[in-house]
Each structure stands twice: as C-alpha cells, then as structure tokens.
mmCIF file of N, CA and C in Angstrom:
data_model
loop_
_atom_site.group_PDB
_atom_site.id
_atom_site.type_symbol
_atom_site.label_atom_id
_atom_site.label_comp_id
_atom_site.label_asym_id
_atom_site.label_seq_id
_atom_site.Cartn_x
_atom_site.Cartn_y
_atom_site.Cartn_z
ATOM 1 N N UNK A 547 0.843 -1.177 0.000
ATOM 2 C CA UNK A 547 0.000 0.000 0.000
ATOM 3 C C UNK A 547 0.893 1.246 0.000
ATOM 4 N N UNK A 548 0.541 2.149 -0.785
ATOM 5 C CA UNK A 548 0.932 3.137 -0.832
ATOM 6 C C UNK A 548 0.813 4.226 0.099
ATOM 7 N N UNK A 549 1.714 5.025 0.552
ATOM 8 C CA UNK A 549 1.789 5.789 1.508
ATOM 9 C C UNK A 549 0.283 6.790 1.466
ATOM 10 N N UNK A 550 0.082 7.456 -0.094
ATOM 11 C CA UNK A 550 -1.196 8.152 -0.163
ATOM 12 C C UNK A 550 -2.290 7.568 -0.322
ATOM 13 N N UNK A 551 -2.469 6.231 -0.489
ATOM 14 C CA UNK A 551 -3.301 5.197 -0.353
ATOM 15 C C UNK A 551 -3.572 5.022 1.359
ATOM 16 N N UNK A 552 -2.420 4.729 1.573
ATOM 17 C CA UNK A 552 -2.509 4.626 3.185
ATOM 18 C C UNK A 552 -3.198 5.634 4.130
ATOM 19 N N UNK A 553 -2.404 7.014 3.598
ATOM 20 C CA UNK A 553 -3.303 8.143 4.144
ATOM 21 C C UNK A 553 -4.901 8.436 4.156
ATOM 22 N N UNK A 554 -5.408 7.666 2.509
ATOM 23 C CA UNK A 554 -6.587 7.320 2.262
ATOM 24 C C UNK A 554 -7.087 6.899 2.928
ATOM 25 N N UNK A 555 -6.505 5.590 3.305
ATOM 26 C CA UNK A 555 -7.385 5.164 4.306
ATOM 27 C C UNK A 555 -7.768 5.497 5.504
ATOM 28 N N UNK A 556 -6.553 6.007 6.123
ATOM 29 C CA UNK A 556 -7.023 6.761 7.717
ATOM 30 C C UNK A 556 -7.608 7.612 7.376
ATOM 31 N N UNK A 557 -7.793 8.221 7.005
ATOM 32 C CA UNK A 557 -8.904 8.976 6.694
ATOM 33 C C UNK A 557 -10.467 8.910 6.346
ATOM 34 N N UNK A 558 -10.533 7.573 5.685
ATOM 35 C CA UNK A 558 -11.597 7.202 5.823
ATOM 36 C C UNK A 558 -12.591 6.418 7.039
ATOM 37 N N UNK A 559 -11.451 5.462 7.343
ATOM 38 C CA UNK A 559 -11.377 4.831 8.908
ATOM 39 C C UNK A 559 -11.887 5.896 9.411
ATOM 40 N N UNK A 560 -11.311 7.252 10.089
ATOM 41 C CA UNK A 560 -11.511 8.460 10.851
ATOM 42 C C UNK A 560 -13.289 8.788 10.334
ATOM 43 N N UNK A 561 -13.394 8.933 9.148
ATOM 44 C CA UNK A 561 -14.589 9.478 8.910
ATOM 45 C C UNK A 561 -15.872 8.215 9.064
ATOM 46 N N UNK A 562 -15.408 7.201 9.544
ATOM 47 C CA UNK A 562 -16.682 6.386 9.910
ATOM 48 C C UNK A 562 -16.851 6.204 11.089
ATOM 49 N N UNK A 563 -14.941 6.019 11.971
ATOM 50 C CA UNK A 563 -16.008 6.765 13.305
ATOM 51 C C UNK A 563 -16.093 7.782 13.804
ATOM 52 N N UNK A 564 -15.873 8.783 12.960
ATOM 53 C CA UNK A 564 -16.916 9.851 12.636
ATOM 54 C C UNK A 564 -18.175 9.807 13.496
ATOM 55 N N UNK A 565 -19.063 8.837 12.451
ATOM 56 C CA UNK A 565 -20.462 8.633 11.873
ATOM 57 C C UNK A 565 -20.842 7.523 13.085
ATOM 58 N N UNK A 566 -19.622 6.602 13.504
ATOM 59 C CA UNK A 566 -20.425 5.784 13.992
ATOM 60 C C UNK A 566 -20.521 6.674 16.109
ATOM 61 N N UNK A 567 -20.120 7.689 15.856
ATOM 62 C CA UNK A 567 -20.059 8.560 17.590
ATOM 63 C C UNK A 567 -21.811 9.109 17.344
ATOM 64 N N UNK A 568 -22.346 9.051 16.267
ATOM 65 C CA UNK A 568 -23.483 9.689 16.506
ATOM 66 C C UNK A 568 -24.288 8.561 16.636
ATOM 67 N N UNK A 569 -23.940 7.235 17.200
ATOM 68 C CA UNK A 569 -24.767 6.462 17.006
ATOM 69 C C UNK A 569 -24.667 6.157 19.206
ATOM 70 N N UNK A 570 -25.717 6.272 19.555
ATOM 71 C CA UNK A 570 -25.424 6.803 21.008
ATOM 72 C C UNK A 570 -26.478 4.936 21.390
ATOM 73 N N UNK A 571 -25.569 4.502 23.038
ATOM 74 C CA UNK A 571 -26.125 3.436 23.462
ATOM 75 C C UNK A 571 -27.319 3.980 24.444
ATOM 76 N N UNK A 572 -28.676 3.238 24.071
ATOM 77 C CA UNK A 572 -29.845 3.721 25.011
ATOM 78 C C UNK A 572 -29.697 3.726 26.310
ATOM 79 N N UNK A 573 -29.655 2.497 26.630
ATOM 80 C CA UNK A 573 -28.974 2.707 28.320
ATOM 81 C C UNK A 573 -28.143 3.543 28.490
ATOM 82 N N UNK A 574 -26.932 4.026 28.348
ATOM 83 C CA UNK A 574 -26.233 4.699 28.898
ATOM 84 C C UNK A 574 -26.144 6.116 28.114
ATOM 85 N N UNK A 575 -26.495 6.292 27.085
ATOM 86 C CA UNK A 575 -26.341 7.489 26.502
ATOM 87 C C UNK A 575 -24.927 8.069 26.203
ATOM 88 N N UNK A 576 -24.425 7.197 25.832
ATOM 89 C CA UNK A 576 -23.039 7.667 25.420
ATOM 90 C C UNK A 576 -22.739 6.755 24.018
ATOM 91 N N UNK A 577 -21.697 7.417 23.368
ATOM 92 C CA UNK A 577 -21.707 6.564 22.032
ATOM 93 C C UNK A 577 -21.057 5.570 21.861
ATOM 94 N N UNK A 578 -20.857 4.469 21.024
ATOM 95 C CA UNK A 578 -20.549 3.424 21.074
ATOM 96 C C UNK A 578 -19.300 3.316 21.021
ATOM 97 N N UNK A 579 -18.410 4.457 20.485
ATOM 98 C CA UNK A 579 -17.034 4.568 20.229
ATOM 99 C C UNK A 579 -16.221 5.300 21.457
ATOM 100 N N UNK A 580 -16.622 5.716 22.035
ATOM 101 C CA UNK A 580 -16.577 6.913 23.465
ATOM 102 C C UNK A 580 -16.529 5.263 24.549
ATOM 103 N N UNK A 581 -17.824 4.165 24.414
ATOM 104 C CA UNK A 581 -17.953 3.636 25.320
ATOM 105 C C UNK A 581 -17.061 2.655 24.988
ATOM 106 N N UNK A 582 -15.970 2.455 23.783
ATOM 107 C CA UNK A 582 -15.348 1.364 23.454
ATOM 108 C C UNK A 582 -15.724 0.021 23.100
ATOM 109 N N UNK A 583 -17.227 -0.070 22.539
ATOM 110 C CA UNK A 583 -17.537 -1.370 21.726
ATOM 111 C C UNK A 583 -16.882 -1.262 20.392
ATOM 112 N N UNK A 584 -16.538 -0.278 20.060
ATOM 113 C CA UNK A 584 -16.206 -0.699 18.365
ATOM 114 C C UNK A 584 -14.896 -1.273 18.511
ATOM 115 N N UNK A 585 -14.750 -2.664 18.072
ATOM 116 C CA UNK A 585 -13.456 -3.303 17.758
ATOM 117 C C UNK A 585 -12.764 -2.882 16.839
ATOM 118 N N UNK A 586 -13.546 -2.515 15.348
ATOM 119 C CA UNK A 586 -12.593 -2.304 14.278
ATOM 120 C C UNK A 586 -13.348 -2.729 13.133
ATOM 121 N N UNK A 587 -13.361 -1.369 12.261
ATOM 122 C CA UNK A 587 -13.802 -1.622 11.269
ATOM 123 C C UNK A 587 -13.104 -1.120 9.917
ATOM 124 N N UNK A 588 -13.710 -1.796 8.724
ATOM 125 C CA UNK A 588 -13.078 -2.173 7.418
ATOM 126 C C UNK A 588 -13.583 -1.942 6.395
ATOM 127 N N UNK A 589 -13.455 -0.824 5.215
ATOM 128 C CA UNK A 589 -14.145 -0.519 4.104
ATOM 129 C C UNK A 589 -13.299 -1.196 3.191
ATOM 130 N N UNK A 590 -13.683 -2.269 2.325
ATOM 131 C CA UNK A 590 -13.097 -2.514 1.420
ATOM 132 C C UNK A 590 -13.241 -1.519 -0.444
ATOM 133 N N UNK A 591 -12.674 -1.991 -1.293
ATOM 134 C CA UNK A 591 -12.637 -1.231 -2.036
ATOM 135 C C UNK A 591 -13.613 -1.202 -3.340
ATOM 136 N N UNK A 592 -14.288 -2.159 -2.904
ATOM 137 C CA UNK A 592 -15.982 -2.415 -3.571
ATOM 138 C C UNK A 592 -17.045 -1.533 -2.475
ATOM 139 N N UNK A 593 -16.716 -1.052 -1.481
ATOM 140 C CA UNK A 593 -17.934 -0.382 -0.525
ATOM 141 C C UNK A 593 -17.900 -0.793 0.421
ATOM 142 N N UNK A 594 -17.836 -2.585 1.029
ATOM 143 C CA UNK A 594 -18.330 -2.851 1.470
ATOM 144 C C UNK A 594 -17.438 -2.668 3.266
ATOM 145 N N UNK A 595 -18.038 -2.134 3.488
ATOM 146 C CA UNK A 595 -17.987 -1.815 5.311
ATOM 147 C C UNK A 595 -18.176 -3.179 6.875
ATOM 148 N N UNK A 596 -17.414 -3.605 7.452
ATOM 149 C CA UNK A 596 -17.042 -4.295 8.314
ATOM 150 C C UNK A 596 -17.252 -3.984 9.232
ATOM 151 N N UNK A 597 -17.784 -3.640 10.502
ATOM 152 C CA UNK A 597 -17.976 -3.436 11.869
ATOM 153 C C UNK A 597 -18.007 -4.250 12.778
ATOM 154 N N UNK A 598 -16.326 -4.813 13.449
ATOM 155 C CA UNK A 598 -16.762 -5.513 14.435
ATOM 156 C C UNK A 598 -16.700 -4.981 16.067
ATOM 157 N N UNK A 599 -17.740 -5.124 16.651
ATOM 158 C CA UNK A 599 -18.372 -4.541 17.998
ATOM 159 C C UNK A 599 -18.787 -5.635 18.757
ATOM 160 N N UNK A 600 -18.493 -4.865 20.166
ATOM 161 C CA UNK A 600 -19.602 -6.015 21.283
ATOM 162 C C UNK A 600 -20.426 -5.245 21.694
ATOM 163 N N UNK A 601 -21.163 -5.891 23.037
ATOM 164 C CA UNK A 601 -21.770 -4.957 23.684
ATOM 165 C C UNK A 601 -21.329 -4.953 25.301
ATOM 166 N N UNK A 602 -21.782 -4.379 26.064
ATOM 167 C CA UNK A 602 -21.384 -4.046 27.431
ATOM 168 C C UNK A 602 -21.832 -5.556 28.088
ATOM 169 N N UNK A 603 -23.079 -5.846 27.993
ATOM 170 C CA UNK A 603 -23.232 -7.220 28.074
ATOM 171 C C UNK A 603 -23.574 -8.485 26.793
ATOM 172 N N UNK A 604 -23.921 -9.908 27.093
ATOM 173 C CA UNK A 604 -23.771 -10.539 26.179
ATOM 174 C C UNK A 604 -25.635 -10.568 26.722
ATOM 175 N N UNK A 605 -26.182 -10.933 25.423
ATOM 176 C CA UNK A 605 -27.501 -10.844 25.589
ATOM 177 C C UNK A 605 -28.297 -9.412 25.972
ATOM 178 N N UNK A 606 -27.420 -8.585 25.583
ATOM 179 C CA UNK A 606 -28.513 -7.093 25.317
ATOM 180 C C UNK A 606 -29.102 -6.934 24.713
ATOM 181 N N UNK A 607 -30.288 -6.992 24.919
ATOM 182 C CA UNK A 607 -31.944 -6.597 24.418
ATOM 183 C C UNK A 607 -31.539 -5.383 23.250
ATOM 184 N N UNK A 608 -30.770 -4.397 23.654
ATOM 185 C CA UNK A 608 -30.542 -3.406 22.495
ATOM 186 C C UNK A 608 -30.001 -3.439 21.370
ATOM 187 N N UNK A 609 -29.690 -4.971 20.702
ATOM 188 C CA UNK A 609 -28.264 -5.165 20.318
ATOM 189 C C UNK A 609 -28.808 -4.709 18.814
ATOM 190 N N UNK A 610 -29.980 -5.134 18.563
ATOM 191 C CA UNK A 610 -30.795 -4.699 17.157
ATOM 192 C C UNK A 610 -31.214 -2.900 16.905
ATOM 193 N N UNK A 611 -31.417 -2.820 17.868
ATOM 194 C CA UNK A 611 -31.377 -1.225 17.865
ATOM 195 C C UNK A 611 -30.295 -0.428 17.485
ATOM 196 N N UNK A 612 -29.567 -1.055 18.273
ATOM 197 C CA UNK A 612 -27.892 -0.488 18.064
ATOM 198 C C UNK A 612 -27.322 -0.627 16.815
ATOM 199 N N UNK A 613 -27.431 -1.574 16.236
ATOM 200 C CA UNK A 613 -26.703 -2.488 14.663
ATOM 201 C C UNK A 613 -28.064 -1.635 13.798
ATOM 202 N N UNK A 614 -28.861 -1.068 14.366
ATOM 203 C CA UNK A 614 -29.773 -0.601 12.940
ATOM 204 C C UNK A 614 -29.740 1.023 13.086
ATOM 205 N N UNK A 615 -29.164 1.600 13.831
ATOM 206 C CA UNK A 615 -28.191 2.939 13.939
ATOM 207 C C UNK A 615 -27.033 2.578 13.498
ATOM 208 N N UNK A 616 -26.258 1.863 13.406
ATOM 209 C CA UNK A 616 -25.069 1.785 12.535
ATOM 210 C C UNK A 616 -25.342 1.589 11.371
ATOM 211 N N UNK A 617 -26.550 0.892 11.013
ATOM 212 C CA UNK A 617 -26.464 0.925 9.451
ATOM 213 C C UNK A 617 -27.324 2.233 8.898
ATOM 214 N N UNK A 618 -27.663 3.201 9.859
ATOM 215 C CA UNK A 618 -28.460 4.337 9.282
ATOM 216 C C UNK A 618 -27.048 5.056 9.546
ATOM 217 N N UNK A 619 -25.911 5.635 10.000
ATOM 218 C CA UNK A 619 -24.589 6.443 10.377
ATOM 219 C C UNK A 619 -24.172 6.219 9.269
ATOM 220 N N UNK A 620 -23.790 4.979 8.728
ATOM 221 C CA UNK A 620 -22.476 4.331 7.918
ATOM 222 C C UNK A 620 -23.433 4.851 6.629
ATOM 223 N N UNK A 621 -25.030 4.814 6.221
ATOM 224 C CA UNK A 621 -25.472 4.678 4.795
ATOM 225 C C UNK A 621 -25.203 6.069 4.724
ATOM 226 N N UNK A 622 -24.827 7.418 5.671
ATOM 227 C CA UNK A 622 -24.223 8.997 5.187
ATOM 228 C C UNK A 622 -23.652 8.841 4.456
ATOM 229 N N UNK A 623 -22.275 8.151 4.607
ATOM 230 C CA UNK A 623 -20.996 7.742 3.826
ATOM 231 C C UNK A 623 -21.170 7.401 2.628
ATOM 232 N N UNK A 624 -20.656 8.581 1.705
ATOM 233 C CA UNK A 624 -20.891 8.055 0.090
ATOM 234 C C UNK A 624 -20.376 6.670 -0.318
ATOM 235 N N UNK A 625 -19.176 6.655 0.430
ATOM 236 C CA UNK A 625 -17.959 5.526 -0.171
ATOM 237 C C UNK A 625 -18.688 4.456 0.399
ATOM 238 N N UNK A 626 -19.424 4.271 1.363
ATOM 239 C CA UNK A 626 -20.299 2.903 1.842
ATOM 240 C C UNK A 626 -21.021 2.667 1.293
ATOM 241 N N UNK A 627 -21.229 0.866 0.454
ATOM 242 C CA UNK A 627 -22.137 0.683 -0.240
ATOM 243 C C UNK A 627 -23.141 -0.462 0.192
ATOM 244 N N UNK A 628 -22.515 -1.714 0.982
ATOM 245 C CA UNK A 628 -22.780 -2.410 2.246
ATOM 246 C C UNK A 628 -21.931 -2.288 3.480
ATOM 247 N N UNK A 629 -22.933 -2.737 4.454
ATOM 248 C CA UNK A 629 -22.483 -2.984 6.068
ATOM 249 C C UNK A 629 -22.930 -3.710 6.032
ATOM 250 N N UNK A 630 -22.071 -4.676 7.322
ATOM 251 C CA UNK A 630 -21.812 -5.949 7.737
ATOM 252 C C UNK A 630 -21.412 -5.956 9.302
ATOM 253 N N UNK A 631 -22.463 -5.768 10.240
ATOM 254 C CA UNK A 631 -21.969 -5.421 11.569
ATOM 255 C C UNK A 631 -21.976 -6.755 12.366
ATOM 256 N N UNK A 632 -20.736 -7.184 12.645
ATOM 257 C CA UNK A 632 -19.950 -8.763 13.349
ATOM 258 C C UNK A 632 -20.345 -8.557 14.913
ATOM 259 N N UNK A 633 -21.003 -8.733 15.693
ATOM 260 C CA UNK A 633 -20.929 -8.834 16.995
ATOM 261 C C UNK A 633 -19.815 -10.167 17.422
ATOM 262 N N UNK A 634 -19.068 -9.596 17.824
ATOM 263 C CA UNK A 634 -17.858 -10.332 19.280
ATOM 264 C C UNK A 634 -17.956 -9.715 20.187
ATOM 265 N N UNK A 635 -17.094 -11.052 21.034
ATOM 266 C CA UNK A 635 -17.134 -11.417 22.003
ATOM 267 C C UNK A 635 -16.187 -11.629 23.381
ATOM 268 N N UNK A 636 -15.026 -11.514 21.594
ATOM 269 C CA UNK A 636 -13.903 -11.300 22.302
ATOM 270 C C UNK A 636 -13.000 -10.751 22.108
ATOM 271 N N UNK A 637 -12.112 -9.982 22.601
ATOM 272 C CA UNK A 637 -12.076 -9.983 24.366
ATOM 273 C C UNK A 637 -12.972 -9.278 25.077
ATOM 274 N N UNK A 638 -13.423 -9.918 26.009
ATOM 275 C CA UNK A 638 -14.710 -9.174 26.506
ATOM 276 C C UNK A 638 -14.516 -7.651 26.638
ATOM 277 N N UNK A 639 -15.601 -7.348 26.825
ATOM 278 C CA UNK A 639 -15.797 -5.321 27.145
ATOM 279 C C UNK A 639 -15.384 -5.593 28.550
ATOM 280 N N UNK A 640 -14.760 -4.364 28.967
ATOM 281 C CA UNK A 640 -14.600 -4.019 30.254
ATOM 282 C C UNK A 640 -14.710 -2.231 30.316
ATOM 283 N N UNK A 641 -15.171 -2.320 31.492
ATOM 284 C CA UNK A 641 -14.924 -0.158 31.314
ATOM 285 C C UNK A 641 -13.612 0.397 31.000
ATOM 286 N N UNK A 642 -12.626 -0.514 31.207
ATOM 287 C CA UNK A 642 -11.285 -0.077 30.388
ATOM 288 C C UNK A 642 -11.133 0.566 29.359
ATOM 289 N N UNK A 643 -11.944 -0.218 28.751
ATOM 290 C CA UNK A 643 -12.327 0.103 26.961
ATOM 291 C C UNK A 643 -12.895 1.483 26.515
ATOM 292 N N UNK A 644 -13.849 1.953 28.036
ATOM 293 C CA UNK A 644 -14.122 3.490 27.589
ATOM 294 C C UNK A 644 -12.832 4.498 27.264
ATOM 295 N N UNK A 645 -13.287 5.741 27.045
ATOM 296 C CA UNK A 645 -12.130 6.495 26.799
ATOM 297 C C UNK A 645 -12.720 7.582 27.870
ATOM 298 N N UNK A 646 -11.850 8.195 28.232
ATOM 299 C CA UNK A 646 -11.866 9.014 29.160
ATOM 300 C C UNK A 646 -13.214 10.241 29.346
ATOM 301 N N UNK A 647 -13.716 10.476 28.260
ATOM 302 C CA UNK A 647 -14.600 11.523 28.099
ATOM 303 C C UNK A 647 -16.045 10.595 28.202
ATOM 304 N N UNK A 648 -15.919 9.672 28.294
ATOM 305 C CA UNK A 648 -17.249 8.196 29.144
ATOM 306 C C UNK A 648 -17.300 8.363 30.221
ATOM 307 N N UNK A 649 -15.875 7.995 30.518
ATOM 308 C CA UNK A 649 -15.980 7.533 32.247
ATOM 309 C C UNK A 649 -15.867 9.132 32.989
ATOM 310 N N UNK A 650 -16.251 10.246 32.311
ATOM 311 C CA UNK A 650 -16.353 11.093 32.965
ATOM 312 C C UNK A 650 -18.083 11.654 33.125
ATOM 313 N N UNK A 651 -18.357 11.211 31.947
ATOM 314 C CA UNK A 651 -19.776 10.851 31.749
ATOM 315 C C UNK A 651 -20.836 10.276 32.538
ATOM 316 N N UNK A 652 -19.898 9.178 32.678
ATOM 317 C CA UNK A 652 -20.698 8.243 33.779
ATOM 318 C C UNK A 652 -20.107 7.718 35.175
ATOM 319 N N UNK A 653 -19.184 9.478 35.466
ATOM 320 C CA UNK A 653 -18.877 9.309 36.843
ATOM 321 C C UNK A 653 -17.862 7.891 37.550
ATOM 322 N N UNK A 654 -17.014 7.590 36.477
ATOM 323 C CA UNK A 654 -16.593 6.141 36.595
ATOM 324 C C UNK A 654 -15.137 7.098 36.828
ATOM 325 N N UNK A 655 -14.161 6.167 37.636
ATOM 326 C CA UNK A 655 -12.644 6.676 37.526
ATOM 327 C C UNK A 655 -11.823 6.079 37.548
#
C-alpha cells in the first residue's frame, strides 16, 4: 500500500467513526465509540464496510437497535455501499475500553 493510499485510508477509517459517535447506546447514553464497543472496522474497495463490535453485556436486548443505527450512520458515507456489523465477544468489554470523556460521563474513575 501506498503511503497516499494509506493516508486514504485513515482517513476514511476516521470518517466512519466519525459517523459511527453519533450512534449513542440507550442505556447509557453515550456513544458506542466513546464507550469502546467498536473493535474495528473495514471498508473494502468495492464499498463494502465491516464493523466488528460487542456490547457491554452478552444478551442485550438493544443489540438490534444499536446495529440498525449503525447501518443508518455508515449509509451517510458516500464511499459505503454495504455494512456488515460482526458482533464479538472477544475480548470481553470491560470499562477499560471506555475512553476518558465516558468515564467522565458516567462518573466512573
């Protein structure tokens, strides 16, 4: 990969989670990227978009809610043509995973 290819890409990476911070968890009201579920995601060069995420717990009732705000964030994105959102598992979530502007959020330290 090319260095301006490369740059391409962080840049695009950057601009999805972007898109995916406006996608906020009901329970807690903070976004999914702030709260550290997003594992990592992948636009390939046909469109197609990769999202792999957990959730805070395993068996959250929200988990469809959540995955159908990511696919309304990601369809902004011109360059997105499918999503494909992977729920894992592992390594589990821990509040570790938040980033600092969460756990200030939610009073955590």
């Amino acid at each position: 990969m090319t260095e301006e290819n490369k740059t391409a890409a962080e840049a695009m990476q950057e601009k999805i989670l972007e898109a995916l911070e406006t996608v906020i968890d009901p329970e807690l009201g903070i976004d999914i990227v702030n709260l550290g579920l997003i594992y990592g995601v992948d636009l390939n060069e046909e469109g197609h978009c990769k999202v792999d995420m957990t959730l805070t717990t395993m068996g959250c009732p929200l988990a469809d809610i959540i995955t159908d705000e990511i696919h309304r964030a990601l369809a902004e994105i011109e360059e997105v043509k499918t999503i494909d959102v992977k729920l894992v598992w592992y390594p589990a979530w821990t509040p570790e995973r938040m980033s600092r502007y969460a756990r200030i959020a939610l009073g955590i330290r």
